[in-house]
Short mmCIF file of C-alpha atoms and ligand atoms in Angstrom, two decimals:
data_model
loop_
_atom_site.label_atom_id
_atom_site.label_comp_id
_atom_site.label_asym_id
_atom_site.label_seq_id
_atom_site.Cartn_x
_atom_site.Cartn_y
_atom_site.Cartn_z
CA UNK Q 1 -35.67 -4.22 -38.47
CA UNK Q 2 -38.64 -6.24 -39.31
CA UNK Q 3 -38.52 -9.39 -40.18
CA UNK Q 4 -40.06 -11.53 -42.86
CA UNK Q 5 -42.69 -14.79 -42.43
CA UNK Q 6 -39.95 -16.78 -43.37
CA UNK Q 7 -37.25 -15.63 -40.55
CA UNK Q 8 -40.27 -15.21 -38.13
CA UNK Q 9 -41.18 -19.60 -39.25
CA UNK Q 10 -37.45 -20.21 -38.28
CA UNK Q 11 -36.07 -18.12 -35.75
CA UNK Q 12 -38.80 -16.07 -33.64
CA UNK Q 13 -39.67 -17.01 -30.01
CA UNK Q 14 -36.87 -17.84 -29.18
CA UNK Q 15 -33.16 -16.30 -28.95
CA UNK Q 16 -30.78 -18.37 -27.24
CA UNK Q 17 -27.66 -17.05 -25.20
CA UNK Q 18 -24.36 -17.53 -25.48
CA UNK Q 19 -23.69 -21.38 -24.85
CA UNK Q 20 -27.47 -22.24 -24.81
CA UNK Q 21 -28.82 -25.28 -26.59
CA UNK Q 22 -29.86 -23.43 -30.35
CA UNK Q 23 -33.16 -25.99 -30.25
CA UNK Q 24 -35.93 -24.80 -27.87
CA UNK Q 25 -35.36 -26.91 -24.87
CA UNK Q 26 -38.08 -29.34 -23.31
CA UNK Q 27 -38.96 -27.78 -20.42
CA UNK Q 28 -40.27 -31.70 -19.14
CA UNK Q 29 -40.87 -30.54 -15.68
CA UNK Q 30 -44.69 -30.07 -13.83
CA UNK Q 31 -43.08 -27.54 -11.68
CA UNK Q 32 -40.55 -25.30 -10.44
CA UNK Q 33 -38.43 -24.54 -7.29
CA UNK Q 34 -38.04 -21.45 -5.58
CA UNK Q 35 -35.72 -20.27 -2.02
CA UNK Q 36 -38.27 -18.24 -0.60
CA UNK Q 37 -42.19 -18.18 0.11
CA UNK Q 38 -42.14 -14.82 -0.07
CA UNK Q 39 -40.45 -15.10 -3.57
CA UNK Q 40 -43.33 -17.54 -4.80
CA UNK Q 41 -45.96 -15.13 -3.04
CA UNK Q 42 -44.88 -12.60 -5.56
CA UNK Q 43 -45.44 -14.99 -8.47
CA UNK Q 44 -49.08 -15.91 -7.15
CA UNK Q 45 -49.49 -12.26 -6.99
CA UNK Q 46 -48.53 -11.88 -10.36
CA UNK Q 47 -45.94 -9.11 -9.59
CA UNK Q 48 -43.32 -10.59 -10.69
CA UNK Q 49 -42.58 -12.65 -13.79
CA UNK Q 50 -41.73 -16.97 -13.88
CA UNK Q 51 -43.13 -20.43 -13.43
CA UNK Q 52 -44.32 -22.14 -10.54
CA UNK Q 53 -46.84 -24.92 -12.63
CA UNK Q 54 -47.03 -25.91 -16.00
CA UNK Q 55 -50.94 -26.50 -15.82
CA UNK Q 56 -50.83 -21.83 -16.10
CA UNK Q 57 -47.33 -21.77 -17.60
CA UNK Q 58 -44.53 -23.69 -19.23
CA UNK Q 59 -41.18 -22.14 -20.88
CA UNK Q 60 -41.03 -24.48 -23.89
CA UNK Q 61 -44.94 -23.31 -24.30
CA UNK Q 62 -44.25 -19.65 -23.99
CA UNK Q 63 -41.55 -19.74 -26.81
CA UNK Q 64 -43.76 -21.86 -29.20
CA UNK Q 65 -46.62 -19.16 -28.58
CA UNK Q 66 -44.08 -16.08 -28.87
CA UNK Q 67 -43.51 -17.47 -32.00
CA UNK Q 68 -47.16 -17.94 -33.52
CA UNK Q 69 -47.74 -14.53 -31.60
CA UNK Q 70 -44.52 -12.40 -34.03
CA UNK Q 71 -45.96 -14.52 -37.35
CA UNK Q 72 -49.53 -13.04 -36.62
CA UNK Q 73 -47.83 -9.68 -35.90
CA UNK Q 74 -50.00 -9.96 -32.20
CA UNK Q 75 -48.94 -8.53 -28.86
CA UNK Q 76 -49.14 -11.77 -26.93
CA UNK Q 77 -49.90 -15.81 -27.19
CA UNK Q 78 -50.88 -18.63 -25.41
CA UNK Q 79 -50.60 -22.77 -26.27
CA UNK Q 80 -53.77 -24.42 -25.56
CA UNK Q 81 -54.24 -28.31 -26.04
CA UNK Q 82 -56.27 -27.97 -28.89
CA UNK Q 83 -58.08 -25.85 -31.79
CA UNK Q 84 -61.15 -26.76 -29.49
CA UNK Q 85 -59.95 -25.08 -26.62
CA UNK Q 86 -58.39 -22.17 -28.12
CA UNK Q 87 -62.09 -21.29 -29.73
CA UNK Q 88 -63.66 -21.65 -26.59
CA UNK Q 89 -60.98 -19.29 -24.45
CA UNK Q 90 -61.31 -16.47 -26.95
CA UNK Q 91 -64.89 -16.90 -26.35
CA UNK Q 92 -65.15 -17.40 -22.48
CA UNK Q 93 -62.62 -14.96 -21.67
CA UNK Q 94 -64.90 -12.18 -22.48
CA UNK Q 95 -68.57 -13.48 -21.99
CA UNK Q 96 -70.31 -15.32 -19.68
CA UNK Q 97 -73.57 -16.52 -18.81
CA UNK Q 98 -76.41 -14.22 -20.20
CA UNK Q 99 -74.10 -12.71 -22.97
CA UNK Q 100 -74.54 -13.36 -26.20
CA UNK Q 101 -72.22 -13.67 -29.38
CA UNK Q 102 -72.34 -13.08 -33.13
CA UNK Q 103 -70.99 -16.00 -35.19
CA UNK Q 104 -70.37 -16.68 -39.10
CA UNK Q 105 -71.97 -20.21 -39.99
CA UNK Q 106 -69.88 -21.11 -41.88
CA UNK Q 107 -67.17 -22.49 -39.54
CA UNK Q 108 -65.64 -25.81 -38.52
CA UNK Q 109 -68.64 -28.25 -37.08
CA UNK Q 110 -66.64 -29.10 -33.96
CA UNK Q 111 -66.99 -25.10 -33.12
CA UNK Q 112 -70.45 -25.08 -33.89
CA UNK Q 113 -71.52 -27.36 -31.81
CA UNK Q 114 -69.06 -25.91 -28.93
CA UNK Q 115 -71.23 -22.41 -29.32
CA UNK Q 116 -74.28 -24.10 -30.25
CA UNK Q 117 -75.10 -26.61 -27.65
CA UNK Q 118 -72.33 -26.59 -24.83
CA UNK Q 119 -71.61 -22.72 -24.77
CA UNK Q 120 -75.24 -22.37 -24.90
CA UNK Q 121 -75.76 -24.37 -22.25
CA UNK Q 122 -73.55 -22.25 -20.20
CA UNK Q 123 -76.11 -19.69 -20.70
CA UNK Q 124 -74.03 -17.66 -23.64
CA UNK Q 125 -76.38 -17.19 -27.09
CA UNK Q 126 -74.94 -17.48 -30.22
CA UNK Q 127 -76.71 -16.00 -33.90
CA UNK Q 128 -75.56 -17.53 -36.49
CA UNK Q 129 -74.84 -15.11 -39.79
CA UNK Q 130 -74.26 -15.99 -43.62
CA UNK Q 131 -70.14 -14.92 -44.17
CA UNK Q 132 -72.27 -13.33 -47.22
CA UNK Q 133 -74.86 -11.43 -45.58
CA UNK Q 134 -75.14 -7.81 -45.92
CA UNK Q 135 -74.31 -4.97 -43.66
CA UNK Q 136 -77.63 -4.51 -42.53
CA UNK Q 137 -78.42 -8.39 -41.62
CA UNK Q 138 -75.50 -7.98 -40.11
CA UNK Q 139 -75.97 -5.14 -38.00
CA UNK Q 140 -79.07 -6.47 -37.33
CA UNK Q 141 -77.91 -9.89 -35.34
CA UNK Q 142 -76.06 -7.65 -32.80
CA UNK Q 143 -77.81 -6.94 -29.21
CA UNK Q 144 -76.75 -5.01 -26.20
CA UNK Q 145 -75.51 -8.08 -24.12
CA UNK Q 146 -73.53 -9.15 -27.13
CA UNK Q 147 -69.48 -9.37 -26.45
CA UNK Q 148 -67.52 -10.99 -29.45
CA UNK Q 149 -68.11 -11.43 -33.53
CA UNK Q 150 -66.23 -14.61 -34.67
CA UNK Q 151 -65.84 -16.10 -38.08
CA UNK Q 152 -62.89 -18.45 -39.84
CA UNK Q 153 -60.37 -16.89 -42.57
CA UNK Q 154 -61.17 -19.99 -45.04
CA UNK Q 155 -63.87 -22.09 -43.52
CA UNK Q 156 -63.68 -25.83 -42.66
CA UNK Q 157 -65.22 -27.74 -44.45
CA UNK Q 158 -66.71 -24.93 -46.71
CA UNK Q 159 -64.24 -22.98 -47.76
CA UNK Q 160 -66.00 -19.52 -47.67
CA UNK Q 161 -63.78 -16.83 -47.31
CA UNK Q 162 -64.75 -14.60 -44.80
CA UNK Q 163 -64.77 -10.34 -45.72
CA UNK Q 164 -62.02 -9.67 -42.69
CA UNK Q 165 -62.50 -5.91 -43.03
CA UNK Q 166 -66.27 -5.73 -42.81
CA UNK Q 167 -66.81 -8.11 -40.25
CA UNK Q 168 -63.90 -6.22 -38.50
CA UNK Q 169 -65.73 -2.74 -38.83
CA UNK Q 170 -69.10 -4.32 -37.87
CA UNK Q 171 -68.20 -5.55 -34.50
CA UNK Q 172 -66.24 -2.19 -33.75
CA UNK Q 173 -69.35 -0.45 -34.78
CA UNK Q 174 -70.59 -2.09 -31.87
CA UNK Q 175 -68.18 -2.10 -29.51
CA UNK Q 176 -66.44 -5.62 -29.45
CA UNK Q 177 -63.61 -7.26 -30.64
CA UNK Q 178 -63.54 -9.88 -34.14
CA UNK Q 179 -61.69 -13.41 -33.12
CA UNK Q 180 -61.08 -15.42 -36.17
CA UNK Q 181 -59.83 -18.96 -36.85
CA UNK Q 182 -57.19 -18.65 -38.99
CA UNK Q 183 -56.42 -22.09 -38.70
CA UNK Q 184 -56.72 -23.19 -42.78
CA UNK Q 185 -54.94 -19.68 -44.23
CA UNK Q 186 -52.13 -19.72 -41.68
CA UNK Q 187 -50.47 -16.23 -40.69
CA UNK Q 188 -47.97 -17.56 -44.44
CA UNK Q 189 -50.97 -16.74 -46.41
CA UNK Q 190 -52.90 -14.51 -44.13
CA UNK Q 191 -52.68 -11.98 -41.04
CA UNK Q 192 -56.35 -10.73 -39.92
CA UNK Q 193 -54.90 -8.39 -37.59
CA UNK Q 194 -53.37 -6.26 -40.69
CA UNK Q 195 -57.64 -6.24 -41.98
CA UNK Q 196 -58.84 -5.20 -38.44
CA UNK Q 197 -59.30 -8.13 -36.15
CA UNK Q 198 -58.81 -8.17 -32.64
CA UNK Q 199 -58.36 -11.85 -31.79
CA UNK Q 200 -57.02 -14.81 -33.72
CA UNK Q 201 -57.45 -18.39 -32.74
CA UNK Q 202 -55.99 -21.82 -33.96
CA UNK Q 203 -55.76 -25.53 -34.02
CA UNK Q 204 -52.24 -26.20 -34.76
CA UNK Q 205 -53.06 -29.94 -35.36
CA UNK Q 206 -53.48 -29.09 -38.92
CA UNK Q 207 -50.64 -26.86 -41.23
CA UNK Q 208 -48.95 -25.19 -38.08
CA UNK Q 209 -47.75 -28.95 -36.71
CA UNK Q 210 -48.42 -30.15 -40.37
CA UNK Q 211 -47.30 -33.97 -40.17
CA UNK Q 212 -50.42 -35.24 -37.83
CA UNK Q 213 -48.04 -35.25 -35.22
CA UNK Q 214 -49.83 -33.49 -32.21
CA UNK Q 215 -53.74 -32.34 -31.46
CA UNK Q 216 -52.74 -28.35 -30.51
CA UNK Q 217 -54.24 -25.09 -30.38
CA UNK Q 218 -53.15 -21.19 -29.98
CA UNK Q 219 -54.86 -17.77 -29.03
CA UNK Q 220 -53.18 -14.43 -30.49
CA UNK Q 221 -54.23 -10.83 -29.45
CA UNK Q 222 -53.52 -8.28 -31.16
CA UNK Q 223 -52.83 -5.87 -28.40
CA UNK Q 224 -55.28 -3.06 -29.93
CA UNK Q 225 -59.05 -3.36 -28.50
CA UNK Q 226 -59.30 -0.70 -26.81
CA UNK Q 227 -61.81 -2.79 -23.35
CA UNK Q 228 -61.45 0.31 -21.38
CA UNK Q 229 -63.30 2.14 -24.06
CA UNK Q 230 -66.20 -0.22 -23.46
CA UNK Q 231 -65.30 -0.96 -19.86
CA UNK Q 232 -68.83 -1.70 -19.05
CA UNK Q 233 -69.32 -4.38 -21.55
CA UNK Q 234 -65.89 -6.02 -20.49
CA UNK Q 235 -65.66 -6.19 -16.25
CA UNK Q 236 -63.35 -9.23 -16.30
CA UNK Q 237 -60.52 -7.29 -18.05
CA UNK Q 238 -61.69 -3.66 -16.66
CA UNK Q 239 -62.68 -4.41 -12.86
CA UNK Q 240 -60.57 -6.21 -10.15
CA UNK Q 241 -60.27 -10.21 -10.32
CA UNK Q 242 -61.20 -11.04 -6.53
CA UNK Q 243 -60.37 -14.59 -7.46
CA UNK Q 244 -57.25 -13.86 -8.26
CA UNK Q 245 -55.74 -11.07 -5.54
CA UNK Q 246 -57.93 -8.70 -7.03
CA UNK Q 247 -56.01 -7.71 -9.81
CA UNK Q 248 -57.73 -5.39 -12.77
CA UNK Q 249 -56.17 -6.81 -16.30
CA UNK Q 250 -56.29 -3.83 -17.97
CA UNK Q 251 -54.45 -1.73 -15.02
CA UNK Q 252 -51.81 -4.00 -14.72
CA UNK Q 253 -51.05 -5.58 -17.63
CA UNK Q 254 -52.30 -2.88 -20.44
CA UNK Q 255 -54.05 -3.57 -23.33
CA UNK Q 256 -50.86 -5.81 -25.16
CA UNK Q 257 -51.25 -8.24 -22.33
CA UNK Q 258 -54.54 -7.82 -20.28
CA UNK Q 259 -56.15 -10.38 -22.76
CA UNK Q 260 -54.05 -13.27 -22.51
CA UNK Q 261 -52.84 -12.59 -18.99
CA UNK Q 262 -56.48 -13.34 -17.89
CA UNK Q 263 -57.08 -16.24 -20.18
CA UNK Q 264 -53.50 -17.74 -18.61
CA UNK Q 265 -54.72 -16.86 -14.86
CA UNK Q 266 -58.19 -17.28 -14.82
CA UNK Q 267 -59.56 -19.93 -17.62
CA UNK Q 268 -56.03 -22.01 -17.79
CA UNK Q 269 -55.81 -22.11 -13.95
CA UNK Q 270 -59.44 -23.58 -13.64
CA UNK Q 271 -59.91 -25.81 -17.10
CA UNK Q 272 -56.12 -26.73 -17.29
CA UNK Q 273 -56.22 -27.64 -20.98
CA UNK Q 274 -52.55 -26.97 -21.19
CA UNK Q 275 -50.64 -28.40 -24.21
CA UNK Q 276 -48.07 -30.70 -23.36
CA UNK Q 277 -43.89 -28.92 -23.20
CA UNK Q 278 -43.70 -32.32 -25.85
CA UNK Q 279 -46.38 -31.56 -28.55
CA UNK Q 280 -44.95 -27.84 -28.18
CA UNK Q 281 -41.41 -28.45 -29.51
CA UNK Q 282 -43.22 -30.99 -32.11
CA UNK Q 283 -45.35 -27.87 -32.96
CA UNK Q 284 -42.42 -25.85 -33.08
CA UNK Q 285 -40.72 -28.46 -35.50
CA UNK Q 286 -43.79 -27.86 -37.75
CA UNK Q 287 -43.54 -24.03 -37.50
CA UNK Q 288 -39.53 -23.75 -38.75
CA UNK Q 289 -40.79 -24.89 -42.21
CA UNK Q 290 -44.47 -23.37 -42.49
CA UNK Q 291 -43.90 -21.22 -44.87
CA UNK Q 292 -41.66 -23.64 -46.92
CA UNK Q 293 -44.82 -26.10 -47.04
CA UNK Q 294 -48.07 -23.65 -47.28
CA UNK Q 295 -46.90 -22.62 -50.80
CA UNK Q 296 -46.37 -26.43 -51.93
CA UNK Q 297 -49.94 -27.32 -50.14
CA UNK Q 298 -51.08 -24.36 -52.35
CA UNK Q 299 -49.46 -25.53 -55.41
CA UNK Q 300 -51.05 -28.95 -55.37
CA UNK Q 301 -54.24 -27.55 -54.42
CA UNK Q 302 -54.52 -25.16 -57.33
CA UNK Q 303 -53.03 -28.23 -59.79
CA UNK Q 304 -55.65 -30.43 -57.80
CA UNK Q 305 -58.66 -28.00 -58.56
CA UNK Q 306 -58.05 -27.13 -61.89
CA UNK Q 307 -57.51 -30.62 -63.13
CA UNK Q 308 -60.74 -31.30 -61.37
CA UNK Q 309 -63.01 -28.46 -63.32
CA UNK Q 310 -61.71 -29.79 -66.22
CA UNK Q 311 -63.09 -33.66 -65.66
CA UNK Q 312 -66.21 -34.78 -67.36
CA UNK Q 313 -67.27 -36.98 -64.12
CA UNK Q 314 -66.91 -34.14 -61.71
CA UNK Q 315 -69.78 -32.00 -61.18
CA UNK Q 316 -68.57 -29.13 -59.26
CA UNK Q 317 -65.20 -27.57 -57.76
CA UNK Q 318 -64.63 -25.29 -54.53
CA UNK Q 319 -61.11 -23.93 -53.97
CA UNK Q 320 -61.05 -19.92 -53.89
CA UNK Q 321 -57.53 -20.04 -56.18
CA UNK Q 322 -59.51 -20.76 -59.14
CA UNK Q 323 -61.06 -18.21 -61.10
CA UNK Q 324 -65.23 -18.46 -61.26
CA UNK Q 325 -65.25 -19.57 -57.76
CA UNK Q 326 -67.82 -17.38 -55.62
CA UNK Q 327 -65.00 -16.71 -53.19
CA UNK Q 328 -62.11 -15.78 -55.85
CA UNK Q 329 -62.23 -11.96 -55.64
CA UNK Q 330 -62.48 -11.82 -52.23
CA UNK Q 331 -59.54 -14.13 -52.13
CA UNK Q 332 -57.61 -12.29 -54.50
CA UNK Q 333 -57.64 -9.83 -51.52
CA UNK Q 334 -57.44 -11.32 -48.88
CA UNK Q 335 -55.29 -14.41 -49.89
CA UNK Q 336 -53.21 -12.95 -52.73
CA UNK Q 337 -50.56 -15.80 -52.36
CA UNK Q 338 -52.38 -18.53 -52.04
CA UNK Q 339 -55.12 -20.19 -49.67
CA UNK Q 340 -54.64 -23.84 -48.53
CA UNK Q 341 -54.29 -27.35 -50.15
CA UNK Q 342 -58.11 -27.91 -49.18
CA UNK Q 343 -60.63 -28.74 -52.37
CA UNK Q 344 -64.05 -29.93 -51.95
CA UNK Q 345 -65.73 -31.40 -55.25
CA UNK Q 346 -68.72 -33.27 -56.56
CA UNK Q 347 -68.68 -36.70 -58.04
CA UNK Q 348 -71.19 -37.35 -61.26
CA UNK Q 349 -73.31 -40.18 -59.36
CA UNK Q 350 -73.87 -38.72 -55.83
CA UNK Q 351 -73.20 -40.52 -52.69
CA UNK Q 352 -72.44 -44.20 -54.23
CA UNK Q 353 -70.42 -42.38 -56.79
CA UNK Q 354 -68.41 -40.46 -54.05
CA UNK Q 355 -67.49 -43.06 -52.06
CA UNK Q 356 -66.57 -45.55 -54.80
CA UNK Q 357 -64.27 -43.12 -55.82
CA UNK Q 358 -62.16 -42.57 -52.63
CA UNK Q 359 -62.11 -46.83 -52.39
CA UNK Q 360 -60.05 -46.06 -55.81
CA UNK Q 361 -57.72 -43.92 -54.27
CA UNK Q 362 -53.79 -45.03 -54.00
CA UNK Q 363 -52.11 -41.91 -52.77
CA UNK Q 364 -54.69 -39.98 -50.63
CA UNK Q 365 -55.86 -41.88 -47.43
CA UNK Q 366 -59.48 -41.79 -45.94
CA UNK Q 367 -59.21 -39.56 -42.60
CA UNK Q 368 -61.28 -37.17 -40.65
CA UNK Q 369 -57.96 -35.31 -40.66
CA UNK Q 370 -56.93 -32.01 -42.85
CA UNK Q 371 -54.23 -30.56 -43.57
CA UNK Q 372 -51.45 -32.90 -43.29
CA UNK Q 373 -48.43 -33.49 -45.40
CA UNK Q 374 -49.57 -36.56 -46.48
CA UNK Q 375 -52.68 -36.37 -48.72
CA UNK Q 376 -55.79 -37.22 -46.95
CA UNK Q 377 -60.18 -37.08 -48.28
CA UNK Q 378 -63.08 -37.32 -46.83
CA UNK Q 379 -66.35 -38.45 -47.55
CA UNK Q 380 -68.62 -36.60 -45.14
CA UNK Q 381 -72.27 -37.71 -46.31
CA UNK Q 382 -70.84 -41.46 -45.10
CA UNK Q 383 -68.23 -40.35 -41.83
CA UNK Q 384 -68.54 -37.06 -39.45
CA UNK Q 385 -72.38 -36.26 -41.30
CA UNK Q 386 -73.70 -39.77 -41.15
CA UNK Q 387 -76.40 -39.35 -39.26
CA UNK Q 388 -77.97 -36.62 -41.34
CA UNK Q 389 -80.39 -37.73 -44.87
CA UNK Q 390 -79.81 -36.06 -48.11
CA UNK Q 391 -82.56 -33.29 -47.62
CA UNK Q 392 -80.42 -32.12 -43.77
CA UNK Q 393 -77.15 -32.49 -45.58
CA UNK Q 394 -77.95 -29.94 -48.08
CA UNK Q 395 -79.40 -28.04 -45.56
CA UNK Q 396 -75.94 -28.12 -43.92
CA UNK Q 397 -74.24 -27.23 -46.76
CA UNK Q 398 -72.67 -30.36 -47.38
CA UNK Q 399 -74.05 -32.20 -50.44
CA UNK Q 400 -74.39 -36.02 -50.64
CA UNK Q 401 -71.58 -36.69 -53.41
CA UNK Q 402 -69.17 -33.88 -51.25
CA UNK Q 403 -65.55 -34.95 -51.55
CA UNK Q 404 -63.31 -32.85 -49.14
CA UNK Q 405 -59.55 -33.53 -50.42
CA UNK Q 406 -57.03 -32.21 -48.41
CA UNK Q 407 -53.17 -32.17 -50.81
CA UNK Q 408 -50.34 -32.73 -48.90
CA UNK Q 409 -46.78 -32.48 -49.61
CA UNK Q 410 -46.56 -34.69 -52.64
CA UNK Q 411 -46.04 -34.73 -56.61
CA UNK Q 412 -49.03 -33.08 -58.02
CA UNK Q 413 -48.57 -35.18 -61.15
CA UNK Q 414 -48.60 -38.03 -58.86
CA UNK Q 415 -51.88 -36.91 -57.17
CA UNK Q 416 -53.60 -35.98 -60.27
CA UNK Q 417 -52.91 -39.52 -61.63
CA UNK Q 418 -54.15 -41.02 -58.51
CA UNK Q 419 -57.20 -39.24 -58.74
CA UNK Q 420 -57.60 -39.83 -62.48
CA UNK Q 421 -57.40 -43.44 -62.37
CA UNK Q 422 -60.33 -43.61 -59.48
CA UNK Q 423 -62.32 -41.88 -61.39
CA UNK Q 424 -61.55 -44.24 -64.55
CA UNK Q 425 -62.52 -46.82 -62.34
CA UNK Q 426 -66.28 -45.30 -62.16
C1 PLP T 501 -59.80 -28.76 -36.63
C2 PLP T 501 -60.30 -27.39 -36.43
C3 PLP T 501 -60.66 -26.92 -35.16
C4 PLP T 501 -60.59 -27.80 -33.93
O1 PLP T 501 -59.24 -28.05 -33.63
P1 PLP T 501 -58.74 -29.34 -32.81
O2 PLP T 501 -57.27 -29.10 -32.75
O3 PLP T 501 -59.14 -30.55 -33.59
O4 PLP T 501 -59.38 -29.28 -31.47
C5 PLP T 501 -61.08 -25.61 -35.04
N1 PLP T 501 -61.17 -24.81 -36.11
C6 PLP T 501 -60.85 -25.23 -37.36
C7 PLP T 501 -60.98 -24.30 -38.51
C8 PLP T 501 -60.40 -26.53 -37.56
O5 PLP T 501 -60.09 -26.96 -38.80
#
C-alpha cells in the first residue's frame, strides 16, 4: 500500500510501538552509552547500526529525514543545519578540488555565491547555464572532470521553472547525477525524482518548517544513480574510504544508501553542521501540515498575482500559475497543482515607487525571509542587492522597482486590500 502526500506529511518517519510516546521524541542527548568497546568498535566500523554522537547521527534527526526522504519518494535522508549546507553536501560529496560542475543561474544568491566564490575557491569550477538554454548550449557547458548538474524546481528569487526532464537526461547523457533544490515547490507540489533527478536538496527554513521557526536544511537521494556505472568519475563512493576503515560506499551500503552514508560519515563527521534534535521536531511540527498549507500559500498567491496584472500602477507580474507567464506551460507540467505563494512584481515609478509602496503595507512585513505563514516582501534593489546600481541589477535579473511578495497563511481578501490601499497611497 502506498501512501498519499498527505498520510506521508502526518505519519511517515516514524511508527511508534506499543506504549511509545505517539510524538517523535527529543532525542536531547550529545551522546550515547554502550557495555562494551568492542560493541562501539562495531559502530565506528560501521557494521552495525546506532548512535554514538549526535554531531554524525541523532534519532529525532533520522525520523524527521525518513520523513522528507518517503514525501520525495527517495531511498535515504539526512538533516543538515541549513538550506546552505544541504547545497553544499550534495555538491562536495561527489567533487572535489579540480572537478568541475554544471549549474542553472537562476538559483537562490546565497548558493551562488557558495559555488561561485567559496566552492571555487576550493578548487571546484562551476558554468553557469540559462534554465532556458538549449540542448546544445547545454551539452556544450559539460567537460570531462565535470561531476554534478544542479538547478532549483522554482527559482529564488526568479521564479524560473526549471525543465526537470531535460536537465535530467542531459547530465545522464554525461554520466552524472541532477541535484535540485526543491526548496520553493515542496515534494506537495513537486517530486523531481518522478522527472529523472538523482539528488534533491532543501532549506527547510522556508514551507517545510513554515512558521520562521528554525534555519534547517535536508539532502534526499533517490537511490537510482547507478556510480558504479561511472566508477571512475565517482572514487569516493566506488573505492575504499581509508579515512574511514576503508570502507567502499557502494560495496557496503548499495546504491539506496552509499550516497548519504558517505555524506553522514565523511562530510558530517568533519564539518559537523548537524541540525539541532530541537529545530528537528519543530521541523517535524511544520511537516504534519505541509500539505494542508502549500495549497492555501498557492491560493493566495494565484489571488495575489492576478489581482496584481489587473492594476493600472503595476508594471509587470511573475508567478508561473498565471496564464501568459513565460514559465506557465512548463508549469502546467511540472507543477499541475500549484507552485508556491511567491510573486515578484513591478511598481509604475521604479525604485522610489517600490519602496514607498511596501512603507504602505499593513499586513505583509519587510523581511529577507520567504515563505512563511505570515506574509512577508522584499525590496531587493534597497536590502540583499544594495550594493549593486541599476545597470548590475538588471544584469542580475533583478530590476530596480522588483517587489518579491511572499503570501502566507492569511485572507486573500485581506491581502489584496492591504496591497490595494499601498498602492492608493502612491
Ligand atoms: C533560502 C534558500 C536556501 C538557503 O537556505 P538556508 O536555510 O537559508 O541556509 C537555499 N536554496 C533556496 C532555494 C532557498 O530559498
Amino acid at each position: 500500500m502506498s501512501n498519499g502526500i498527505g498520510t506521508k506529511c502526518v505519519q511517515a518517519g516514524y511508527t511508534p510501538g506499543n506504549g511509545e510516546p505517539r510524538q517523535i521524541p527529543i532525542v536531547q542527548s550529545t551522546t550515547f552509552k554502550y557495555d562494551s568497546s568492542a560493541h562501539m568498535g562495531k559502530l565506528f566500523d560501521l557494521e552495525d547500526n546506532g548512535y554514538f554522537y549526535t554531531r554524525l547521527q541523532n534519532p529525532t534527526n533520522d525520523y524527521v529525514a525518513a520523513k522528507i526522504a518517503a514525501l520525495e519518494g527517495g531511498t535515504a535522508g539526512m538533516l543538515t543545519s541549513s538550506g546552505q549546507a544541504a547545497n553544499f553536501y550534495s555538491i562536495f560529496n561527489i567533487a572535489s578540488c579540480g572537478d568541475h560542475v554544471v549549474a542553472s543561474s537562476a538559483i537562490y544568491g546565497g548558493t551562488y555565491n557558495l559555488f561561485a566564490v567559496t566552492m571555487k575557491r576550493m578548487g571546484i569550477d562551476f558554468t553557469f547555464v540559462s534554465p532556458d538554454c538549449t540542448d546544445e548550449e547545454l551539452d556544450a557547458a559539460f567537460k570531462p572532470n565535470t561531476k554534478a548538474l544542479f538547478g532549483e524546481t522554482i527559482a529564488n528569487p526568479a521564479l524560473t521553472v526549471l525543465d526537470i526532464e531535460r536537465f535530467a537526461q542531459a547530465a545522464h547523457r554525461h554520466g552524472v547525477p541532477l541535484v535540485v533544490d526543491n526548496t520553493f515547490a515542496t515534494p506537495v507540489n513537486c517530486r523531481p525524482f518522478e522527472w529523472g533527478a538523482d539528488i534533491v536538496t532543501h532549506s527547510t527554513t522556508k514551507y517545510m518548517d513554515g512558521h520562521g521557526a528554525g534555519v534547517g536544511g535536508c539532502i534526499v537521494d533517490s537511490g537510482k544513480f547507478d556510480w558504479n556505472k561511472y566508477a571512475d568519475k565517482f572514487p569516493g563512493l566506488t573505492t575504499p574510504d581509508e579515512s574511514y576503515h576503508g570502507v567502499t560506499y557502494t560495496e557496503r551500503f548499495g546504491l539506496e544508501g552509499a550516497f548519504i552514508t558517505k555524506a553522514t560519515a565523511q562530510l558530517m563527521r568533519d564539518f559537523g553542521s548537524i541540525q539541532s534534535p530541537q529545530n528537528a521536531f519543530i521541523l517535524n511540527l511544520g511537516l504534519e501540515s505541509l500539505h494542508v498549507r502549500m495549497r492555501r500559500h498557492c491560493e493566495n498567491g494565484q489571488a495575489v498575482a492576478e489581482f496584481l496584472s489587473k492594476h493600472p500602477k503595476i508594471n509587470w507580474v511573475r508567478y508561473c500559475g498565471l496564464p501568459g507567464d513565460p514559465y506557465y506551460e512548463v508549469a502546467q507540467k511540472y507543477l499541475p497543482n500549484g507552485s508556491c505563494g511567491v510573486v515578484s512584481f513591478g511598481v509604475k515609478g521604479g525604485r522610489a515607487a517600490a519602496e514607498a509602496f511596501m512603507g504602505h503595507l499593513k499586513i505583509a512585513a519587510i523581511e529577507t525571509h520567504v515563505a512563511d505563514a505570515r506574509t512577508c516582501c522584499l525590496h531587493p534593489a534597497s536590502s540583499t542587492h544594495r550594493q549593486m546600481n541599476d545597470q548590475e541589477l538588471e544584469a542580475a535579473g533583478v530590476s530596480p522597482d522588483l517587489v518579491r511578495y511572499s503570501c502566507g497563511l492569511e485572507d486573500s481578501a485581506d491581502l489584496i486590500a492591504d496591497i490595494s490601499q499601498a498602492l492608493d497611497m502612491i
